[in-house]
XYZ file of C-alpha atoms in Angstrom:
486
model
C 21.035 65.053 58.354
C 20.127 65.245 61.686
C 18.697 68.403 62.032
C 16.551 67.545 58.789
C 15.742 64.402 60.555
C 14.535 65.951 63.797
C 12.307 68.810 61.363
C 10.476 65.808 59.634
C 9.596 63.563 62.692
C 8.256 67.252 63.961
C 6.137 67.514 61.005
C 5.198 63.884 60.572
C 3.984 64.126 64.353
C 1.835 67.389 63.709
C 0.471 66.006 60.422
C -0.665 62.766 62.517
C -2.121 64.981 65.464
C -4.617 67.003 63.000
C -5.829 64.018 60.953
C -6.288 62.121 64.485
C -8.150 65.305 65.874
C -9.944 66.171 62.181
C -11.636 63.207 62.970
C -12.909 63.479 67.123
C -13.555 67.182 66.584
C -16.534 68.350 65.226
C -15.742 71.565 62.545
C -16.371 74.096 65.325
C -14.393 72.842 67.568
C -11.080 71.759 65.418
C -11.791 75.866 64.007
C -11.207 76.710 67.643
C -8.764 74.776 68.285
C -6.648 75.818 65.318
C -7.142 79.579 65.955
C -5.738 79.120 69.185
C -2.686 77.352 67.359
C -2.778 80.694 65.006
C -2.951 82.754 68.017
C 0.015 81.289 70.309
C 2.303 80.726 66.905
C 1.487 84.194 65.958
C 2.658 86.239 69.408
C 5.425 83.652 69.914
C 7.077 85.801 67.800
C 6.635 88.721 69.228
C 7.215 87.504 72.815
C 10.425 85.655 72.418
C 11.784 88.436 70.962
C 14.371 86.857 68.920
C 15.938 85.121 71.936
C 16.170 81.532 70.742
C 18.697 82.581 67.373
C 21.039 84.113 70.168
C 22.517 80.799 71.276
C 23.744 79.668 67.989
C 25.555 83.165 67.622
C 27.308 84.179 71.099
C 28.112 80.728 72.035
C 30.744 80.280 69.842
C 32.550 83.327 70.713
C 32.875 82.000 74.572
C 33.996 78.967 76.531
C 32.019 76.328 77.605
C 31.569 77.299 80.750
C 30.957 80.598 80.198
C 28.558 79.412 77.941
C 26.761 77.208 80.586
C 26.030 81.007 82.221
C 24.783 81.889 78.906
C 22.511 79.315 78.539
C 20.868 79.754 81.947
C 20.814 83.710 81.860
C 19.048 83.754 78.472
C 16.830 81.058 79.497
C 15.993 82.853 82.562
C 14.714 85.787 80.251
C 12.308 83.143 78.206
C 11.294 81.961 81.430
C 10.039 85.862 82.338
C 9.061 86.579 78.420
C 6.657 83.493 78.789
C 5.001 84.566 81.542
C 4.476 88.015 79.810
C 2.789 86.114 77.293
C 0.745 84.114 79.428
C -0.796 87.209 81.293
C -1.503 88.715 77.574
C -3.253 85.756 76.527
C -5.651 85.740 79.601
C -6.078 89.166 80.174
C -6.536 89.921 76.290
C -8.722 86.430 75.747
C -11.992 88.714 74.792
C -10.608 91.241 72.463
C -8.455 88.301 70.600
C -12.343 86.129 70.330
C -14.098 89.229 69.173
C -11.486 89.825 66.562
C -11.634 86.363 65.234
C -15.490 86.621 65.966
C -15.602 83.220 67.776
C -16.522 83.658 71.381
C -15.724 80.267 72.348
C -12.517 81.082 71.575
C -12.063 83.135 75.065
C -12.497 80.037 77.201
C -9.889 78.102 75.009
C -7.311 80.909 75.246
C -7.675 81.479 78.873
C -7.282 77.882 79.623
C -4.582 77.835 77.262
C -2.718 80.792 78.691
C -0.337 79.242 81.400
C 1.353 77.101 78.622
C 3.487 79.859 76.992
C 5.127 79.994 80.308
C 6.048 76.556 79.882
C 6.737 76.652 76.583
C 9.191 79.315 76.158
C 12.128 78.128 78.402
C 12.069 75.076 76.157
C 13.238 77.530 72.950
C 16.791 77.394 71.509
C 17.976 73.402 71.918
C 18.922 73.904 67.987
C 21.188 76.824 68.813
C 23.035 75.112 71.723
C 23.503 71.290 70.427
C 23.986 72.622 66.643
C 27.163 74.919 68.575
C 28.343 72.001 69.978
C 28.320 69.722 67.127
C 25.583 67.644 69.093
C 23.121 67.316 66.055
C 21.860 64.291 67.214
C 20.425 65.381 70.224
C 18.406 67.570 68.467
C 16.633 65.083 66.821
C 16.150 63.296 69.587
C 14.485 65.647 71.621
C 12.511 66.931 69.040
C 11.161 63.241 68.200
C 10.833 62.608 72.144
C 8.993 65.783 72.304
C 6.552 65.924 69.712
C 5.589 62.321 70.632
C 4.690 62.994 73.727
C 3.045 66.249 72.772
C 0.817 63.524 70.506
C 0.448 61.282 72.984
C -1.055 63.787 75.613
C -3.336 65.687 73.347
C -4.904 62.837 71.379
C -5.365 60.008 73.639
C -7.623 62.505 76.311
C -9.785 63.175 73.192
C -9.948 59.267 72.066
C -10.441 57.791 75.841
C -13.147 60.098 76.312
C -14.500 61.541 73.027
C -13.814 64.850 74.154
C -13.824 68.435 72.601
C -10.739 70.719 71.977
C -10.894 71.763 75.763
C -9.344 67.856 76.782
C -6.653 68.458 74.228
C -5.881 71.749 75.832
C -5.888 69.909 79.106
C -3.510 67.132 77.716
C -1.239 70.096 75.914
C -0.724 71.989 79.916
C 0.184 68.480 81.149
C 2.901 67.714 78.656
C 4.268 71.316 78.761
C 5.541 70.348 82.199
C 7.193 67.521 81.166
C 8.740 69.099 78.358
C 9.951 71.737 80.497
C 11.815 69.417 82.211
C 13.138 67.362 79.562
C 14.478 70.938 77.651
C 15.862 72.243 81.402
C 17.529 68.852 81.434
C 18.959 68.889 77.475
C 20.160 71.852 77.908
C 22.857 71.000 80.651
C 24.079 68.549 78.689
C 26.534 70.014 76.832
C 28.152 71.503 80.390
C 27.922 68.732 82.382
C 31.033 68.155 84.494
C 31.451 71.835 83.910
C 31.968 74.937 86.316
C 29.554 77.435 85.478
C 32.225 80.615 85.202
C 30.395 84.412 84.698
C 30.874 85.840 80.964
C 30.561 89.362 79.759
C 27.748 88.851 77.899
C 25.324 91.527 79.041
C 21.442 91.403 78.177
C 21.761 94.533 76.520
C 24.211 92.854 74.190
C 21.786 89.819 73.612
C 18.479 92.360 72.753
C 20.448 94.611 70.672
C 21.692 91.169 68.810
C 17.743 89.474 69.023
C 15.557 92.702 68.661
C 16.013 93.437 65.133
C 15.659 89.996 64.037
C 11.993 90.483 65.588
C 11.446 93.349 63.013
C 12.372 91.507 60.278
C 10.231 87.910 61.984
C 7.102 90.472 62.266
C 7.041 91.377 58.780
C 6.739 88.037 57.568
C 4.313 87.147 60.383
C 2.217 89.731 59.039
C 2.308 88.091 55.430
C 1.903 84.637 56.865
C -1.348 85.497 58.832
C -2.882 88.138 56.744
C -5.160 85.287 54.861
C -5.738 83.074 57.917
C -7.169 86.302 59.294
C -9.708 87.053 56.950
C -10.646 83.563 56.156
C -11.094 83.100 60.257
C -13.204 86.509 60.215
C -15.246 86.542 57.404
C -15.681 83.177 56.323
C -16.424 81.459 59.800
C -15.089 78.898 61.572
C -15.550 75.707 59.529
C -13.837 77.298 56.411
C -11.317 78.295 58.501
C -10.942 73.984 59.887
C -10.591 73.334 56.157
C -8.258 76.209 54.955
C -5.912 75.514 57.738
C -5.826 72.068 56.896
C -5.549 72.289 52.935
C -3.368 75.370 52.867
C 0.098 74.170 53.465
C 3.113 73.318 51.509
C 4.524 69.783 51.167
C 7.449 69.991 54.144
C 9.794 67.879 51.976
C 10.420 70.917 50.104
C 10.968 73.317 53.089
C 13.988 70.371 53.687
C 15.604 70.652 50.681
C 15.662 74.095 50.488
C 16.667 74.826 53.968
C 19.438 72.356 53.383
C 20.876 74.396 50.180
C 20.393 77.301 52.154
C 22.702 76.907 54.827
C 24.971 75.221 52.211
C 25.365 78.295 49.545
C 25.295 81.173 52.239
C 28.992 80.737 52.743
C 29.764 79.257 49.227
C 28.373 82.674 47.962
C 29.746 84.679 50.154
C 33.417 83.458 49.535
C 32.673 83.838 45.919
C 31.555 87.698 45.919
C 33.872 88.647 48.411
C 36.770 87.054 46.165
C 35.490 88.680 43.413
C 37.686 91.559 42.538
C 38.384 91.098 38.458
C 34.430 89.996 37.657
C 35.781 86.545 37.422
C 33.462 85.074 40.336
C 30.178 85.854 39.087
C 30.265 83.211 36.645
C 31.970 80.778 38.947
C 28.233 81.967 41.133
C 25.978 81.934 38.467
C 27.256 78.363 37.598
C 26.438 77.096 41.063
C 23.064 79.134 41.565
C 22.150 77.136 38.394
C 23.335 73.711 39.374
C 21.826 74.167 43.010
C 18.819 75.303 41.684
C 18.146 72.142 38.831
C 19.502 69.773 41.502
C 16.543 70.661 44.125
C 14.285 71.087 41.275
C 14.924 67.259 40.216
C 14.467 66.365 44.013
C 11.311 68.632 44.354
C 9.120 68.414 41.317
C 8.090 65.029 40.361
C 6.780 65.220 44.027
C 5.017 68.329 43.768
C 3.370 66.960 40.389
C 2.399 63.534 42.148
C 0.518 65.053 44.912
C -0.828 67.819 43.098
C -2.470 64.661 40.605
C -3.324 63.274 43.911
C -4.674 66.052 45.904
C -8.237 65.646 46.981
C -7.344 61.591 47.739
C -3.993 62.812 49.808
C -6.487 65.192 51.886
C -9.104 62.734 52.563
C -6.903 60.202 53.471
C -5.127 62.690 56.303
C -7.796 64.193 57.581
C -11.534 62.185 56.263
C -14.124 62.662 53.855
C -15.295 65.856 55.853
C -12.255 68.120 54.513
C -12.876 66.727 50.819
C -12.919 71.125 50.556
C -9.330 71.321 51.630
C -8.027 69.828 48.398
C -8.603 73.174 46.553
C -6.446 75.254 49.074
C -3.960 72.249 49.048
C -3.597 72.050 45.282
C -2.944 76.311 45.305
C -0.248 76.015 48.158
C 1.585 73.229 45.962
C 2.134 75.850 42.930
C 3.877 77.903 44.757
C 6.215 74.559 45.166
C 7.169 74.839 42.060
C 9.060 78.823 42.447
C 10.020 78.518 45.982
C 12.971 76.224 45.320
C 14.285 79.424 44.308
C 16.437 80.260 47.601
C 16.874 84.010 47.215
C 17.743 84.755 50.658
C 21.541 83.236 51.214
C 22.082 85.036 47.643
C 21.030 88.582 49.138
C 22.699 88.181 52.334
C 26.105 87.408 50.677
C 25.169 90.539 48.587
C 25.136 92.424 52.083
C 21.175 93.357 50.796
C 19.732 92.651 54.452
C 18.028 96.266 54.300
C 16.434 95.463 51.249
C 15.371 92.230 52.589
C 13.856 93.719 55.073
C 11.842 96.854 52.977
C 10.787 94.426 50.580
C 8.911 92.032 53.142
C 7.667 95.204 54.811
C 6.203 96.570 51.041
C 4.833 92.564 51.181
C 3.367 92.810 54.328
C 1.778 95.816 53.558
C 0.197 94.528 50.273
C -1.265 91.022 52.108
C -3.485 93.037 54.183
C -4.625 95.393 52.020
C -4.634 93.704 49.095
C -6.238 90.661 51.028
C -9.186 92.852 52.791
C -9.948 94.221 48.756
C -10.305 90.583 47.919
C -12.393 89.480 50.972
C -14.778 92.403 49.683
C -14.335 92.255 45.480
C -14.756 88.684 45.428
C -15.900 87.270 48.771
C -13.969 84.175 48.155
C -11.774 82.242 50.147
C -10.291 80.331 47.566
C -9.597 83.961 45.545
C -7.916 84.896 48.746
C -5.683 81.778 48.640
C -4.881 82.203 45.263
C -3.953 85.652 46.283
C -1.680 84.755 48.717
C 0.222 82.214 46.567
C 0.641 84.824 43.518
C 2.252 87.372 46.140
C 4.381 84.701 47.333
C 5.631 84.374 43.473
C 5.467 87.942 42.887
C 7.902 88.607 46.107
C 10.652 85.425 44.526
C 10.631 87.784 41.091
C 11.496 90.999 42.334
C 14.015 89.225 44.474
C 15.721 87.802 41.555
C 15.644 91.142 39.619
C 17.262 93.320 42.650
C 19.841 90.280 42.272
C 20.377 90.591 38.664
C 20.781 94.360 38.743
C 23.459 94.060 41.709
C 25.246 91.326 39.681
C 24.556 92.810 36.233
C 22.826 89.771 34.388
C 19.556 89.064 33.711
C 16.808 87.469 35.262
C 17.045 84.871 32.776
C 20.481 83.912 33.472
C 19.873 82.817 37.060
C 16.875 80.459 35.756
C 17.978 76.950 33.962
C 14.771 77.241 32.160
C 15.217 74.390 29.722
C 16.438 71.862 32.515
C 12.818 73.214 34.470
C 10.244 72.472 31.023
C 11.919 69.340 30.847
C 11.604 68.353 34.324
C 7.820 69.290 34.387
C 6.850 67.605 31.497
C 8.607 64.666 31.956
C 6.751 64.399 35.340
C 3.214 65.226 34.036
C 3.432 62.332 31.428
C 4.725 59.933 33.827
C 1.872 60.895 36.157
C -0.232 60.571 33.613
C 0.521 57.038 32.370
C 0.457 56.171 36.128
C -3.318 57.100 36.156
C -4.136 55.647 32.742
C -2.375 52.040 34.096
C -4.504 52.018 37.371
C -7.253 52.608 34.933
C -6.726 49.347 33.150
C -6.548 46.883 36.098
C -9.142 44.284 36.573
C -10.115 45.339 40.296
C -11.537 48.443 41.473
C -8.822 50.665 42.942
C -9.527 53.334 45.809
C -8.745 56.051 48.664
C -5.242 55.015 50.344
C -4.736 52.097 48.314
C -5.300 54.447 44.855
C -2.236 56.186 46.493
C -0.011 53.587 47.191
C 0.069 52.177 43.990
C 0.330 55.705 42.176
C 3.494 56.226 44.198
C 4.822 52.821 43.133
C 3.806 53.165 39.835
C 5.473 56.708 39.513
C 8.569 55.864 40.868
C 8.852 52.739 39.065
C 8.092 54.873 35.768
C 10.204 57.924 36.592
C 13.348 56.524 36.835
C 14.145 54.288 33.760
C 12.269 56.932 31.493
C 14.706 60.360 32.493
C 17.098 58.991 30.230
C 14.431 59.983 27.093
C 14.547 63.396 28.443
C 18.146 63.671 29.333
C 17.537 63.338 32.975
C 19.406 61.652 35.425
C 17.619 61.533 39.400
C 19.895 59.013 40.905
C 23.106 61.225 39.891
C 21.291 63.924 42.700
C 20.154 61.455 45.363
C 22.959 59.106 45.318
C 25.536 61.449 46.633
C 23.158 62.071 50.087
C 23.508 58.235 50.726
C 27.855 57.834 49.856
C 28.630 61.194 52.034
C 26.326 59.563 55.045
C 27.778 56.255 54.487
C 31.135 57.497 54.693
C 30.750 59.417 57.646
């Protein structure tokens, strides 16, 4: 709960920084500014080199204090990977611009460069407080954090109407002081404690990180394949609204994080145990309970904002990205298949090197497939659309390398009836929702449009499931009794 909590107030905090700065920025310079986002979230990959995940697995195999020596070694080597990465960024600030043909971009990078030195000490406060059993903490920092991140970027820009160079100046200030709030979280799971040497060695910790970097820099590649093109052929101000309309609803990333973590071990107990055939039905009943259970959570959601999309944009981020509804409405579809967790499934199945191949074959197809649509079609929205149906494409042959490995079909993994009956019953709420604001005396628009669709919905939702055999509260009530009763 914590963890979750700490993730939202993240998002919430970056979702209120670009509709804030959507509206100070002209298009050209919120393009900018986002490509140096793309940039610095792109090579932060590469440059960490997997370091962060190490805490949360060679912590628990050593004492607290040795893991206090741990902390600080590994932290040392961010400290020295970060400035790696800031030298890259300025020496490299030209070719980077002239790739992303956007000259201005050079300045912003070079000025930006010094923060990834910052920045990168301040990785892996999950790994160490989630080791611990110190959740809390990690939702405090990251809410701590990210405020002050909003703070220091937006208020420059409002006090003095300035460009995406004041926000770059506000971003090197706060880096500092979240430097030394991370150097100072980070101690406190070892305070009072005698920092004692471990064996760890470094060579230990890359040979434990580096391969998680080939596996983080084939996804990168499918992640940024389409905010490349759109950023090189389609200019800047397409790019402002892509990056801004082409994004899934973070609720969902929640929930399906959350079942996640919860089947990996559930599923591998199950296979493991599963000697006489008996345990793959015992699985396939609780990959089809986990599965209608986040889709109960996820979808009426999904189908209320995808009713609502153009108003939702406009309301975050002003009539000027009215555009960004399009790319908003094709990232929520793929909403509607990615509650399909695939990955905990395969792991259990010990399928890690087909995990792997497959995102490389993925990564492969996003560029090339995405450069033949950049030149058949010469649309970003095509491109988009691209992206999503790869994204669906990748879930399928996921789920068949899963039925052939468990010998069932695709079918049987899918509770396809529970699904239909979930959409539809959504759509026709949604649809009597817009019908009743329809009838009301008074004209209803922009945010308050919204607010009373989500009322409406939600009063309509609930007493109708019963018609289709639905029951929401039987998922959601659960969440509240185990909090309660811890």
């Amino acid at each position: 709960m914590w963890v979750a909590m700490g993730s939202l107030s993240s998002f919430a905090l970056a979702i209120v920084s670009a509709a804030i700065l959507s509206r100070y920025f002209n298009k050209t310079d919120y393009g900018t500014y986002r490509q140096i986002l793309y940039v610095y979230n792109t090579l932060l990959i590469i440059f960490s080199a997997g370091l962060p995940s190490v805490f949360a697995y060679f912590l628990p195999r050593y004492t607290a204090e040795q893991g206090k020596d741990i902390v600080i070694k590994v932290t040392k080597v961010l400290l020295i990977a970060g400035g790696v990465f800031s030298l890259f960024l300025f020496l490299t600030a030209d070719i980077i611009a002239s790739l992303l043909k956007n000259p201005e971009l050079s300045r912003g990078l070079r000025i930006f460069s010094p923060i990834p030195l910052l920045l990168l000490p301040t990785l892996g406060i999950d790994g160490i407080f989630s080791t611990y059993k110190k959740t809390i903490y990690i939702a405090i920092y990251n809410t701590v954090s990210r405020s002050l991140m909003l703070l220091f970027i937006v208020l420059p820009v409002i006090l003095f109407k300035g460009t995406y160079i004041h926000a770059i100046y506000g971003w090197l200030v706060v880096s500092v002081l979240m430097l030394i709030i991370a150097l100072y979280y980070k101690n406190i799971p070892f305070r009072g404690l005698m920092r004692q040497g471990s064996s760890l060695t470094l060579k230990e910790v890359f040979g434990y990180s580096l391969p998680l970097v080939g596996a983080s820099l084939w996804g990168m590649a499918i992640r940024s394949a389409d905010q490349f093109y759109i950023s090189r052929y389609f200019g800047i101000e397409v790019f402002a609204e892509f990056s801004n309309g082409f994004i899934e609803l973070p609720f969902v990333g929640m929930v399906t994080g959350a079942t996640s973590v919860v089947l990996m071990p559930l599923f591998s107990k199950l296979i493991h145990e599963n000697t006489n055939g008996n345990g793959t039905a015992e699985l396939l009943e609780l990959w089809r309970n986990a599965l209608t259970k986040s889709a109960i959570i996820i979808y009426p959601i999904v189908i209320f904002f995808l009713f609502n999309s153009r108003l939702t944009v406009v309301t975050l981020y002003s009539d000027t990205y009215a555009n960004s509804a399009v790319y908003f409405s094709i990232a929520m579809m793929l909403n509607f298949f990615n509650i399909i967790v695939f990955a905990p499934l395969l792991f259990a199945l010990g399928e890690t090197r087909f995990y792997a191949r497959m995102h490389m074959c993925f990564a492969i197809i996003a560029w090339a497939g995405g450069y033949m649509v950049v030149i058949g079609f010469d649309s970003p929205v095509i491109l988009a659309v691209f992206s999503t149906a790869m994204a669906v494409v990748k879930i399928a042959v996921s789920l068949r390398h899963v039925g052939v490995k468990l010998n069932i079909r695709v079918f049987e993994l899918i509770p396809g009836k529970e699904i239909l009956l979930l959409l539809l019953h959504s759509i026709l709420v949604m649809i009597s929702v817009k019908l009743l604001i329809g009838l009301m005396p008074f004209p209803v628009e922009n945010i308050l449009f919204l607010i009373l669709s989500f009322i409406f919905f939600g009063v309509l939702l609930l007493p109708t499931a019963r018609l289709f055999n639905l029951n929401y509260i039987s998922v959601i009530k659960p969440i509240f009794q185990g909090t309660i009763a811890k």
